[in-house]
Structures are given as structure tokens and as C-alpha cells.
Tab-separated table of C-alpha atoms and ligand atoms in Angstrom:
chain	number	residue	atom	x	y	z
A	935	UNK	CA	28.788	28.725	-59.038
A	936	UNK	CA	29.726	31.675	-56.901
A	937	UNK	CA	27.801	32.124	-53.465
A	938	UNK	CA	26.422	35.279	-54.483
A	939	UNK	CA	25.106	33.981	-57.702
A	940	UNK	CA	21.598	32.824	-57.085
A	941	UNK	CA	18.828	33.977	-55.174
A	942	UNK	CA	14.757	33.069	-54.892
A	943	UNK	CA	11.951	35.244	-55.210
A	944	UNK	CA	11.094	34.114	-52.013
A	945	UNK	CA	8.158	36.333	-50.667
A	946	UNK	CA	7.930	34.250	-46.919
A	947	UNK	CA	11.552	33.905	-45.269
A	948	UNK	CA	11.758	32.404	-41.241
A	949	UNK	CA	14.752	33.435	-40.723
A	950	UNK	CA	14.480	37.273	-40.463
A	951	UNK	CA	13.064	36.360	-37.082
A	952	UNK	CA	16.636	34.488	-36.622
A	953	UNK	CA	18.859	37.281	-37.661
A	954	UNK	CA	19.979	38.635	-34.435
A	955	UNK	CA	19.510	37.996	-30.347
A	956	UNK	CA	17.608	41.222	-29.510
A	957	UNK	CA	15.274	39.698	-32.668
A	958	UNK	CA	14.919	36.309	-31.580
A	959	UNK	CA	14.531	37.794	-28.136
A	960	UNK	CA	11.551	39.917	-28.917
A	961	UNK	CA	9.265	37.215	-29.759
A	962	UNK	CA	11.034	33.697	-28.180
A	963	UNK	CA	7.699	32.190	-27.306
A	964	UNK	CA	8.715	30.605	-23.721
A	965	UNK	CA	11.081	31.504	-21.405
A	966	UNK	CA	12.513	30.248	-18.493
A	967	UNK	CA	12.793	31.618	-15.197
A	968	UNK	CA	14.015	31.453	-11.506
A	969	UNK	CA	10.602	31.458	-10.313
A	970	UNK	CA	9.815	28.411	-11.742
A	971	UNK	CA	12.529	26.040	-10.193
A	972	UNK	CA	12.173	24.304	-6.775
A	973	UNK	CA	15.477	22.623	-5.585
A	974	UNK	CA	15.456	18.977	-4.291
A	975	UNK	CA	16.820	18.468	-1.260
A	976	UNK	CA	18.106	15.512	1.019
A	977	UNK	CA	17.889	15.818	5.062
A	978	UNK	CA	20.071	13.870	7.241
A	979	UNK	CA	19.047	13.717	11.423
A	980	UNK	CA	21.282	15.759	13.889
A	981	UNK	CA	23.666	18.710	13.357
A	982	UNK	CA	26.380	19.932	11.696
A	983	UNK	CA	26.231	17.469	8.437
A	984	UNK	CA	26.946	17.925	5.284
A	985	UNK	CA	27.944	15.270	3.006
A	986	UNK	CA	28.453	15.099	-0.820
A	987	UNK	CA	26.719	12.654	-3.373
A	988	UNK	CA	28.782	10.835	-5.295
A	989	UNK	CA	26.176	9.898	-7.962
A	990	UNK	CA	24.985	13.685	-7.590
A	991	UNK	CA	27.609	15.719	-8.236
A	992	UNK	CA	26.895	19.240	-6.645
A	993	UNK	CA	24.365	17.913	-4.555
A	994	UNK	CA	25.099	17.558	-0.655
A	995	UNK	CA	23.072	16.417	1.897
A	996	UNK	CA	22.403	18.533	4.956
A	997	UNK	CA	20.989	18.239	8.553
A	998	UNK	CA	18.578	20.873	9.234
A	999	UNK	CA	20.494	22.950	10.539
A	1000	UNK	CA	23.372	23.399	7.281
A	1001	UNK	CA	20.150	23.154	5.246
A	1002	UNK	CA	19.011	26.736	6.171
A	1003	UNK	CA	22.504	28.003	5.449
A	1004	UNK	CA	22.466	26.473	1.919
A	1005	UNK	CA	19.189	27.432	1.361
A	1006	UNK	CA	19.942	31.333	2.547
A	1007	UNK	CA	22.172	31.385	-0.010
A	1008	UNK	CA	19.718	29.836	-2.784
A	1009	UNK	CA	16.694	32.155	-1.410
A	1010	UNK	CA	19.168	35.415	-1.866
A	1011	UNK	CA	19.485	34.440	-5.284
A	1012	UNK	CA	16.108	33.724	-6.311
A	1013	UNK	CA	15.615	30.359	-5.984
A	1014	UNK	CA	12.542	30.391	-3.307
A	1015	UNK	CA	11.355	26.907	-3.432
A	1016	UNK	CA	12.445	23.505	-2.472
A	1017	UNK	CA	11.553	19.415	-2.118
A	1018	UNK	CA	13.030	18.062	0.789
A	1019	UNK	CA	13.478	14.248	1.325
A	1020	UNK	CA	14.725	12.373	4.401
A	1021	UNK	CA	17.663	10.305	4.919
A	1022	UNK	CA	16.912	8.321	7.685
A	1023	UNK	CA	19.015	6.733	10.082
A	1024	UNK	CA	16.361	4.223	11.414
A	1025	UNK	CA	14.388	2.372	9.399
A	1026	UNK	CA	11.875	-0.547	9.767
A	1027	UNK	CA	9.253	-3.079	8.421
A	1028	UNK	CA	6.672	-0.058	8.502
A	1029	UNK	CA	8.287	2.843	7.935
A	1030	UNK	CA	7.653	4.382	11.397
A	1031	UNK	CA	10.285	7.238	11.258
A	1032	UNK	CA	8.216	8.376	8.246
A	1033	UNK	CA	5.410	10.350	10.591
A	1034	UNK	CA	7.495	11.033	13.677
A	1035	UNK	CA	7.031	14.268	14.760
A	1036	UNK	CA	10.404	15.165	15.544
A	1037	UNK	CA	11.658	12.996	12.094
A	1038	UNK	CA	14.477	15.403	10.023
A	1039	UNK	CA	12.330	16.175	7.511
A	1040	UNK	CA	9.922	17.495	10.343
A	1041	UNK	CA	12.405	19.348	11.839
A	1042	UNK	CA	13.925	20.828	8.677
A	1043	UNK	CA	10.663	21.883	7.610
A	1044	UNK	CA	10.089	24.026	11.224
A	1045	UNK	CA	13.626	25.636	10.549
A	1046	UNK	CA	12.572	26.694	7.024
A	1047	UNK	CA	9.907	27.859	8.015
A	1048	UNK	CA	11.249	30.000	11.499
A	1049	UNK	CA	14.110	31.303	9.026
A	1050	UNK	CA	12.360	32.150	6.143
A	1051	UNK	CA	8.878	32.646	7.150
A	1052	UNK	CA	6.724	32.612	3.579
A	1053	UNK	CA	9.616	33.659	1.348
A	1054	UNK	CA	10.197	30.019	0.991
A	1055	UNK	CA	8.049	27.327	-0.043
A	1056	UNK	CA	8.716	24.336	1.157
A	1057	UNK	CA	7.207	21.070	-0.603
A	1058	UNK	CA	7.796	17.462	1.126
A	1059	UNK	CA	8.151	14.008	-0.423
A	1060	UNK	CA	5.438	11.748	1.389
A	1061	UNK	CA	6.874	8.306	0.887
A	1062	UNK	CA	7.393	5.443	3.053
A	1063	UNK	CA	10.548	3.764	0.979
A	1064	UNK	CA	13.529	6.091	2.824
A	1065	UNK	CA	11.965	4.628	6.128
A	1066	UNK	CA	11.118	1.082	5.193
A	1067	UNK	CA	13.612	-1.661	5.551
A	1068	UNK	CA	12.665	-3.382	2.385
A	1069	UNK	CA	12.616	-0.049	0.858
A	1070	UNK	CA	9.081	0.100	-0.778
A	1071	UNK	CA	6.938	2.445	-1.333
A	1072	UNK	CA	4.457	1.021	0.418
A	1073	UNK	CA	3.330	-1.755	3.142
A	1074	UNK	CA	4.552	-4.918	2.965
A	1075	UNK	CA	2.764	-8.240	2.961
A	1076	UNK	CA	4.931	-11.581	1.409
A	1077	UNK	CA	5.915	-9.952	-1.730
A	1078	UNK	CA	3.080	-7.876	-1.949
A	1079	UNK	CA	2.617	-4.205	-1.897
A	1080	UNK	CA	-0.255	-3.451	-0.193
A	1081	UNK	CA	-2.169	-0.492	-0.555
A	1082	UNK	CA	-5.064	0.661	1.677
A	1083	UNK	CA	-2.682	0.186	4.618
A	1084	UNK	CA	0.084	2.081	3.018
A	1085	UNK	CA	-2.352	4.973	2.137
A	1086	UNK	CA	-2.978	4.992	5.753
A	1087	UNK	CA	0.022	5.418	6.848
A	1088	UNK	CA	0.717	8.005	4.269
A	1089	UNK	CA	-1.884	10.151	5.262
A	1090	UNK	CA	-0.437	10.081	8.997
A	1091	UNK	CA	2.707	11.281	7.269
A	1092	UNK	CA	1.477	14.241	5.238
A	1093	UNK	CA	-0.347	15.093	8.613
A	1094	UNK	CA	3.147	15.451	10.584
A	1095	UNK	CA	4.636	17.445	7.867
A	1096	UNK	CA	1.430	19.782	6.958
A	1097	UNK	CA	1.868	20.361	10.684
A	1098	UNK	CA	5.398	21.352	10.530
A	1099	UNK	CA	4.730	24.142	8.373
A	1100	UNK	CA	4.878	22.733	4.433
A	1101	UNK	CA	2.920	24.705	2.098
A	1102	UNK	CA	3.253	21.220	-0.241
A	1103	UNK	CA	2.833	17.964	0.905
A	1104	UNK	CA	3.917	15.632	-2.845
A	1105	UNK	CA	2.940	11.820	-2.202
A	1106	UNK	CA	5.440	9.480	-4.771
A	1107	UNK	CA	4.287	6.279	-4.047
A	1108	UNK	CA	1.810	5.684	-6.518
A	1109	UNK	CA	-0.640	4.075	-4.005
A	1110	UNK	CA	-4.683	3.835	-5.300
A	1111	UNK	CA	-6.700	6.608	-3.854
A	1112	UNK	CA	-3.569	8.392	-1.465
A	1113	UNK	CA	-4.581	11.849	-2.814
A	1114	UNK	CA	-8.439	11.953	-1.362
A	1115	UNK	CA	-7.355	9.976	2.252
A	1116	UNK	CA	-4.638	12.704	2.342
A	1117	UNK	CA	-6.802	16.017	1.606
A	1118	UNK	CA	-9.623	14.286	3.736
A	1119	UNK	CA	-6.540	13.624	6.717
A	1120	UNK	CA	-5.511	17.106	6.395
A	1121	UNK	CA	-8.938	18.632	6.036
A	1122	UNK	CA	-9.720	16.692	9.671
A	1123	UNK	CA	-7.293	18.280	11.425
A	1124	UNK	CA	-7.640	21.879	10.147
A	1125	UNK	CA	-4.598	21.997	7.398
A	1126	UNK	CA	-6.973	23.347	4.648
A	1127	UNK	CA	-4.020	25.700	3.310
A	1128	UNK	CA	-1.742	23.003	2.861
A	1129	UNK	CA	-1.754	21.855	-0.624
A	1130	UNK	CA	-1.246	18.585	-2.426
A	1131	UNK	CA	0.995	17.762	-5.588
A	1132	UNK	CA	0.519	14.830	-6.637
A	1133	UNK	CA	2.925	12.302	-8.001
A	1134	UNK	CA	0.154	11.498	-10.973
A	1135	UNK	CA	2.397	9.998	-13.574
A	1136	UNK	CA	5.204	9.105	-11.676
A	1137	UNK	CA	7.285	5.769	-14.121
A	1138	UNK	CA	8.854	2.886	-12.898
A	1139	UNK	CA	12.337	4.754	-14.267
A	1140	UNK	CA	15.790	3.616	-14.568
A	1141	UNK	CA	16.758	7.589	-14.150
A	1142	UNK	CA	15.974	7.276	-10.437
A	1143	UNK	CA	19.233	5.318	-9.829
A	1144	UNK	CA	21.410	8.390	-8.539
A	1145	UNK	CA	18.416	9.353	-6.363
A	1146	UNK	CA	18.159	5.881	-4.554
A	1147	UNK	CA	21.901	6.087	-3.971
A	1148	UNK	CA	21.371	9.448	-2.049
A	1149	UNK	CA	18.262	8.362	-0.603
A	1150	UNK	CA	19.392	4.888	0.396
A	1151	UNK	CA	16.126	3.561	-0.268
A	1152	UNK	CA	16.636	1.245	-3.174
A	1153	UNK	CA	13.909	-1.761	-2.840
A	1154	UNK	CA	15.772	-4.938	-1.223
A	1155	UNK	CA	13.324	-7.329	-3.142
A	1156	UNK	CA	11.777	-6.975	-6.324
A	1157	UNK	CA	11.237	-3.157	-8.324
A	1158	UNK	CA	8.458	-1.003	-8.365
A	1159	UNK	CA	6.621	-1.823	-11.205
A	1160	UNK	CA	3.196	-3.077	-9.425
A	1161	UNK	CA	2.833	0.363	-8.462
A	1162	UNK	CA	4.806	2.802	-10.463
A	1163	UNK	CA	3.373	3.127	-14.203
A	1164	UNK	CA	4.842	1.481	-16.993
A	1165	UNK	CA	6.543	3.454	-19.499
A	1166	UNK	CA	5.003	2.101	-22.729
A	1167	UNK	CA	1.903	3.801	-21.654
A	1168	UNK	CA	-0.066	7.415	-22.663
A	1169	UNK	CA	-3.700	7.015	-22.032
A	1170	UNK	CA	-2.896	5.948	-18.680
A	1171	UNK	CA	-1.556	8.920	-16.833
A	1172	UNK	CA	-4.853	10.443	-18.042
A	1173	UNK	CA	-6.534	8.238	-16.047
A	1174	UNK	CA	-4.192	8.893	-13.453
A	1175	UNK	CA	-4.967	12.445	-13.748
A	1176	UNK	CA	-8.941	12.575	-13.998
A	1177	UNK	CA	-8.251	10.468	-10.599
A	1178	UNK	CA	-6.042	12.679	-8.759
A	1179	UNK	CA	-8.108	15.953	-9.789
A	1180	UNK	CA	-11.463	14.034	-8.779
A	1181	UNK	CA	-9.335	13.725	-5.411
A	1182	UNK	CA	-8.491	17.032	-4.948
A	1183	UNK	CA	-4.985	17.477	-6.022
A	1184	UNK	CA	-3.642	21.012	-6.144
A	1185	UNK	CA	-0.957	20.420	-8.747
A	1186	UNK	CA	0.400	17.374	-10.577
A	1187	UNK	CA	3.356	15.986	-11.689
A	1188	UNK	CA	4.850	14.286	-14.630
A	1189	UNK	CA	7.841	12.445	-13.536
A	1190	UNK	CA	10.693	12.067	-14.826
A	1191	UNK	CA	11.285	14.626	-16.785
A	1192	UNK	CA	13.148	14.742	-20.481
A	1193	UNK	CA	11.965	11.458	-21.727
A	1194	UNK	CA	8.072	11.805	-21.209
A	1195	UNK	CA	7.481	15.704	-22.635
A	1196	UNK	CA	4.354	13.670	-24.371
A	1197	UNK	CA	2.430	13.585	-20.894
A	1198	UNK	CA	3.636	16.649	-19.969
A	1199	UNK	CA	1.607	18.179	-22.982
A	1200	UNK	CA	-0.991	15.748	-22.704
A	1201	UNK	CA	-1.502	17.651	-18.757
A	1202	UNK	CA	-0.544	20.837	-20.080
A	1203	UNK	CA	-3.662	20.634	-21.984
A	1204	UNK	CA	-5.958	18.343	-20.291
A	1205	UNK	CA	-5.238	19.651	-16.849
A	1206	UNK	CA	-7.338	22.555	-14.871
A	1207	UNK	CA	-4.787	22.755	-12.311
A	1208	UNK	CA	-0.759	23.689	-12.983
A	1209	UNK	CA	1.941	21.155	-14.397
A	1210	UNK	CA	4.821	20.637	-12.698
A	1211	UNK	CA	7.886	18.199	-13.905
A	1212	UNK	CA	10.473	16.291	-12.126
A	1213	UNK	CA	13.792	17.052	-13.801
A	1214	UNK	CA	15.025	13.359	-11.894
A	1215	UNK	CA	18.202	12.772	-10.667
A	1216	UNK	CA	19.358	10.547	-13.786
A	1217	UNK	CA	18.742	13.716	-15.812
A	1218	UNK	CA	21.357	15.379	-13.581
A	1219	UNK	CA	23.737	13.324	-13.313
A	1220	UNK	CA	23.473	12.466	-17.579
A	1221	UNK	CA	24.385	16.040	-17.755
A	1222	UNK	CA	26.628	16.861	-15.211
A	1223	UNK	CA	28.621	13.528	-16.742
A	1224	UNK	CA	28.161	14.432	-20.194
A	1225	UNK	CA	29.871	18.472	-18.816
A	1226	UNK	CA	32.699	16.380	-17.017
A	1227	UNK	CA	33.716	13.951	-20.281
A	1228	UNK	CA	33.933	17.562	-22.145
A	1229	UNK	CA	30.756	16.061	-24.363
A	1230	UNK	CA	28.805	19.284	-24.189
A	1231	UNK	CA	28.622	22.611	-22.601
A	1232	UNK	CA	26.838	22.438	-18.925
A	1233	UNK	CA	25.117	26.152	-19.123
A	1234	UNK	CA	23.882	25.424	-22.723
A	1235	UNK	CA	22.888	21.783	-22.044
A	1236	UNK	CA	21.287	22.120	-18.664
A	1237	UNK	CA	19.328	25.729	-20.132
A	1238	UNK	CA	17.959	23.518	-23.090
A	1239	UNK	CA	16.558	20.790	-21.310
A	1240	UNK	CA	14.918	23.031	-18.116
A	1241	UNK	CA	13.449	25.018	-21.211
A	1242	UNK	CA	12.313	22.099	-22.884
A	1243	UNK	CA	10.205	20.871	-20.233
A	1244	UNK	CA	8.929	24.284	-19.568
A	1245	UNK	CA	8.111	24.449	-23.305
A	1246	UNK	CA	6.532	20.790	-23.145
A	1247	UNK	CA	3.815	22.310	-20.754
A	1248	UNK	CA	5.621	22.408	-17.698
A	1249	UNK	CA	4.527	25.284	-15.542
A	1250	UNK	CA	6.985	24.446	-12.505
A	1251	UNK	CA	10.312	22.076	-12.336
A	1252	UNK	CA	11.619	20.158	-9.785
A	1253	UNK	CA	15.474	20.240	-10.398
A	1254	UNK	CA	18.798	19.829	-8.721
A	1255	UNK	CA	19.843	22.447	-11.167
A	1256	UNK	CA	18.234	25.623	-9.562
A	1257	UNK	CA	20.563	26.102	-6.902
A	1258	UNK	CA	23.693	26.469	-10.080
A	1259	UNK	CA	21.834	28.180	-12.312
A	1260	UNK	CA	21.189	30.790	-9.685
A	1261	UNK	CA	24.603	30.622	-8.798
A	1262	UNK	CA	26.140	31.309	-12.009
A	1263	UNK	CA	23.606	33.738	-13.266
A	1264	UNK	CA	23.186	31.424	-15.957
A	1265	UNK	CA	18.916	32.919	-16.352
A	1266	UNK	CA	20.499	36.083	-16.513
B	988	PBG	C1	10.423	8.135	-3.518
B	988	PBG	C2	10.975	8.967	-4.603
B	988	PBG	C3	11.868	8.619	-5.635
B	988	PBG	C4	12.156	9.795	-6.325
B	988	PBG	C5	11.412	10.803	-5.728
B	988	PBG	N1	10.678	10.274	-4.695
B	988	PBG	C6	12.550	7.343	-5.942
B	988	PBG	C7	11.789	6.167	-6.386
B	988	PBG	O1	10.596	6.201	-6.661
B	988	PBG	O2	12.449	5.136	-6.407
B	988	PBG	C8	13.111	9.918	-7.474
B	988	PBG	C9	13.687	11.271	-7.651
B	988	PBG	C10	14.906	11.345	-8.485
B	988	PBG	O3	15.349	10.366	-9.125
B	988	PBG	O4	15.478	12.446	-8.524
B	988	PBG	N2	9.405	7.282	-3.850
């Protein structure tokens, strides 16, 4: 049989819609943009540092200073948000460096915000495991992870840095109740603009392994799964979400990213306030590796996966890919 031997009365055909790029273009039903993207970011203390992540390839980390440089450049191209987490020199049983007013991630944030005034916005990580010597999340007591301590101190945290100048202050720990001591904390002193995301569904993960390498803040003892949710589970990251709303979260966050676009619908629908996704540094790294071993190609791979989140329900993603999308013009 010849190719151009057959054809069907067929009166409903999908694929005119397919035929060419300025038709699929028309009518593509999400899109992705700059605008959505918020660059994570790792602070080291001091001046003049820069130093590249071996598990993050692309990524550096910066003191304050060479962060405002590298962010410049980001900001010119349209990327106009970032996370920021510290790398700590000091660390100990509590976590002290975490609310020190004169911390990195304190000081970054005041240099953000004297460079860029409100053309940036600038979220924070609130977590005690960069500044803990056992690494946890949380207060220590035995083996325990305690929480109404740890909330505590959290709150004192998201104080320092709502003080600083972030417009987000994003607790990760997964503590009980951290999202009402924090608005109440902030509320108190007279931060009412300052926002909260909230880490709602934030999984015990293997793809944070690259992060904890840049971070240094792998736990010494133990993991983190009597605090960070267990992945074989739906329904609860609802009730993580009814709880964080009830306690005034501004936006919340699936976390990671790719393998969990279930709860990012199940928000997407459920949830009065925006989505946002953590694209984790696991994700990275699988693709960035994946580019390197000549598996796949990085524009195509990395633009499919942002846009699947964002088609999952995502409104916003947190991503170490904005700052080389934007510099490759790869969203056009
Ligand atoms: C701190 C924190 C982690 C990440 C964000 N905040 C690590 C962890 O929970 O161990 C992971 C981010 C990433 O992998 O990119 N609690």
C-alpha cells in the first residue's frame, strides 16, 4: 500500500492545531515566563567571595557584596526575584548565627535592598540546620527534634530578616505551628508587609543532596523524616495546607518539584492563596548531568520541566535555572 492510498472520513482531527508554531502558539494553554522564576541563592560572610558548587554546576556562592553584582546582572535581564540561604562559618548546638543581626544573610538582604530598592524581591530561607552543629532543622534534645523551642527560635529569625528588608520570609523546617508564632512575631514588632511562604509540603527528599553539599548543613545524626513529610503521602499536605492558611501564610510551597506535580494540583485547586514550587537542587543537577553526558538537550529539557510545574498549578518557581535561562534568552 502506497502512503497516499488511504484516508478516513474523519470529521474531528487534533492535529490541525499541531500543524505549525505560530498555530500551536496561538492557543498553547500555559506559558512560561521570566516573571515567574526566583533564583536560589547561597551567602557566604565577608567580602570578595565567590566560590563554585561542585554538585551545582553554574551555581556559585557569593558574599554580599559579589551577590549584588550577580544579581545586577540577573535583575537587567528580568529575573527580579531571589531565595537567599546562608553559609555560615560558625555554627553551634542552637543555631545562634541564625538571628544575628549582622548574620550574611542579614547583611545580603540590606545590600539588596540599598541596590535595588523594590525592583527586587528578596525571599529568605528561615531554617536553623545551616547554623546548627548537628545540622537539624530544629532544636535538639537526645535524638529528639524538638519543636516549640525550635519555633521559637525561628520566629526570632524571621524577625532579624523581616527587619533587614525581605519582602518574604519562607520557613523549611517543617516545625508544628511555625507559620502563626512567625506572623504573630512579625505582627509584634510592626512587619505587617512582610509576607510568609510557607514550606507546607516540604518531603523528606533524596533530591536535596546537592543542596546540603552547598549548604553544608547535612544532619550529623539521623535524617529528617520526624519532621519532613513522607513521600508516600497525598491527603497529608492538605492538612498541611488547611494548617498553614488557618495560620496566615501568604503563599505556599510544594517542594520538591518534578516528582510531586500531584500536590501541586491538589494546591493549585484547593488553595486561596498562590502556588509556588521548589524546582530542588537534585532537579538541577539531574539535568545539568543529563546536558553534560550529551543525554538530552539543556534548553529543551530544563524549558519542559519549569513548564511542567507551571502547568501542574505552579504559579511561581523557585529554580537555580532563572539566572541561565535569562542569560541565554532561552523564554525568548
Ligand atoms: C533547609 C532547606 C533545604 C532545602 C531548602 N531549605 C535542605 C533540607 O531540608 O535538607 C533544599 C533545597 C534544595 O535541595 O535545592 N531546611
Amino acid at each position: 500500500m502506497s502512503a497516499d492510498s488511504f484516508s478516513l472520513d474523519l470529521p474531528r482531527r487534533p492535529r490541525r492545531w499541531r500543524r505549525s508554531e505560530r498555530m500551536r502558539g496561538l492557543a498553547a494553554e500555559t506559558g512560561l515566563e521570566l516573571r515567574r522564576l526566583v533564583q536560589g541563592h547561597f551567602v557566604l560572610p565577608g567580602e570578595g567571595r565567590s566560590e563554585e558548587i561542585a554538585t551545582l554546576p553554574g551555581v556559585s556562592r557569593h558574599s554580599a557584596d559579589r551577590l549584588v553584582s550577580a544579581v545586577e546582572l540577573d535583575l537587567a535581564r528580568g529575573v527580579a526575584a531571589v531565595m537567599l540561604f546562608g553559609v555560615p562559618e560558625n555554627k553551634d548546638d542552637l543555631g545562634s548565627g541564625a538571628h544575628d543581626q549582622n548574620g550574611e544573610v542579614a547583611q545580603a538582604v540590606r545590600a539588596l535592598r540599598s541596590a535595588f530598592g523594590d525592583d527586587l524581591l528578596v525571599m529568605v530561607d528561615v531554617c536553623l540546620c545551616p547554623y546548627t552543629s548537628h545540622g537539624h532543622c530544629g532544636f535538639v534534645a537526645g535524638e529528639e527534634i524538638v519543636n516549640d523551642e525550635s519555633v521559637g527560635a525561628l520566629a526570632r529569625m524571621a524577625e532579624v530578616l523581616a527587619a533587614a528588608g525581605a519582602d518574604f520570609v519562607c520557613p523549611s523546617d517543617m516545625m508544628d505551628g511555625r507559620i502563626g508564632a512567625i506572623r504573630e512575631r512579625l505582627d509584634d514588632a510592626g512587619h505587617t508587609s512582610t509576607s510568609i511562604l510557607a514550606y507546607t509540603a516540604k518531603y523528606a527528599s533524596a533530591f536535596y543532596g546537592p543542596f546540603r553539599d552547598a549548604a553544608g548543613s547535612a544532619p550529623s545524626f539521623g535524617d529528617r523524616r520526624s519532621y519532613q513529610m513522607d513521600w508516600r503521602n497525598r491527603r497529608e499536605a492538605m492538612r498541611e495546607l488547611e494548617l498553614d492558611l488557618d495560620e496566615g501564610a501568604d503563599m505556599v510551597m510544594v517542594k520538591p518539584a518534578l516528582a510531586y506535580l500531584d500536590i501541586i494540583r491538589d494546591f493549585a485547586e484547593a488553595s486561596p492563596v498562590p502556588v509556588c514550587a521548589y524546582n530542588v537542587s537534585g532537579e538541577y543537577a539531574l539535568v545539568k548531568a543529563a546536558a553534560r553526558e550529551g543525554l538530552a538537550d539543556e534548553r529543551a529539557l530544563t524549558l519542559e520541566t519549569l513548564g511542567a510545574i507551571h502547568r501542574a498549578g505552579a504559579d511561581c518557581i523557585i529554580t537555580y535555572h532563572a539566572s541561565d535561562l535569562a542569560r541565554q534568552g532561552w523564554l525568548g
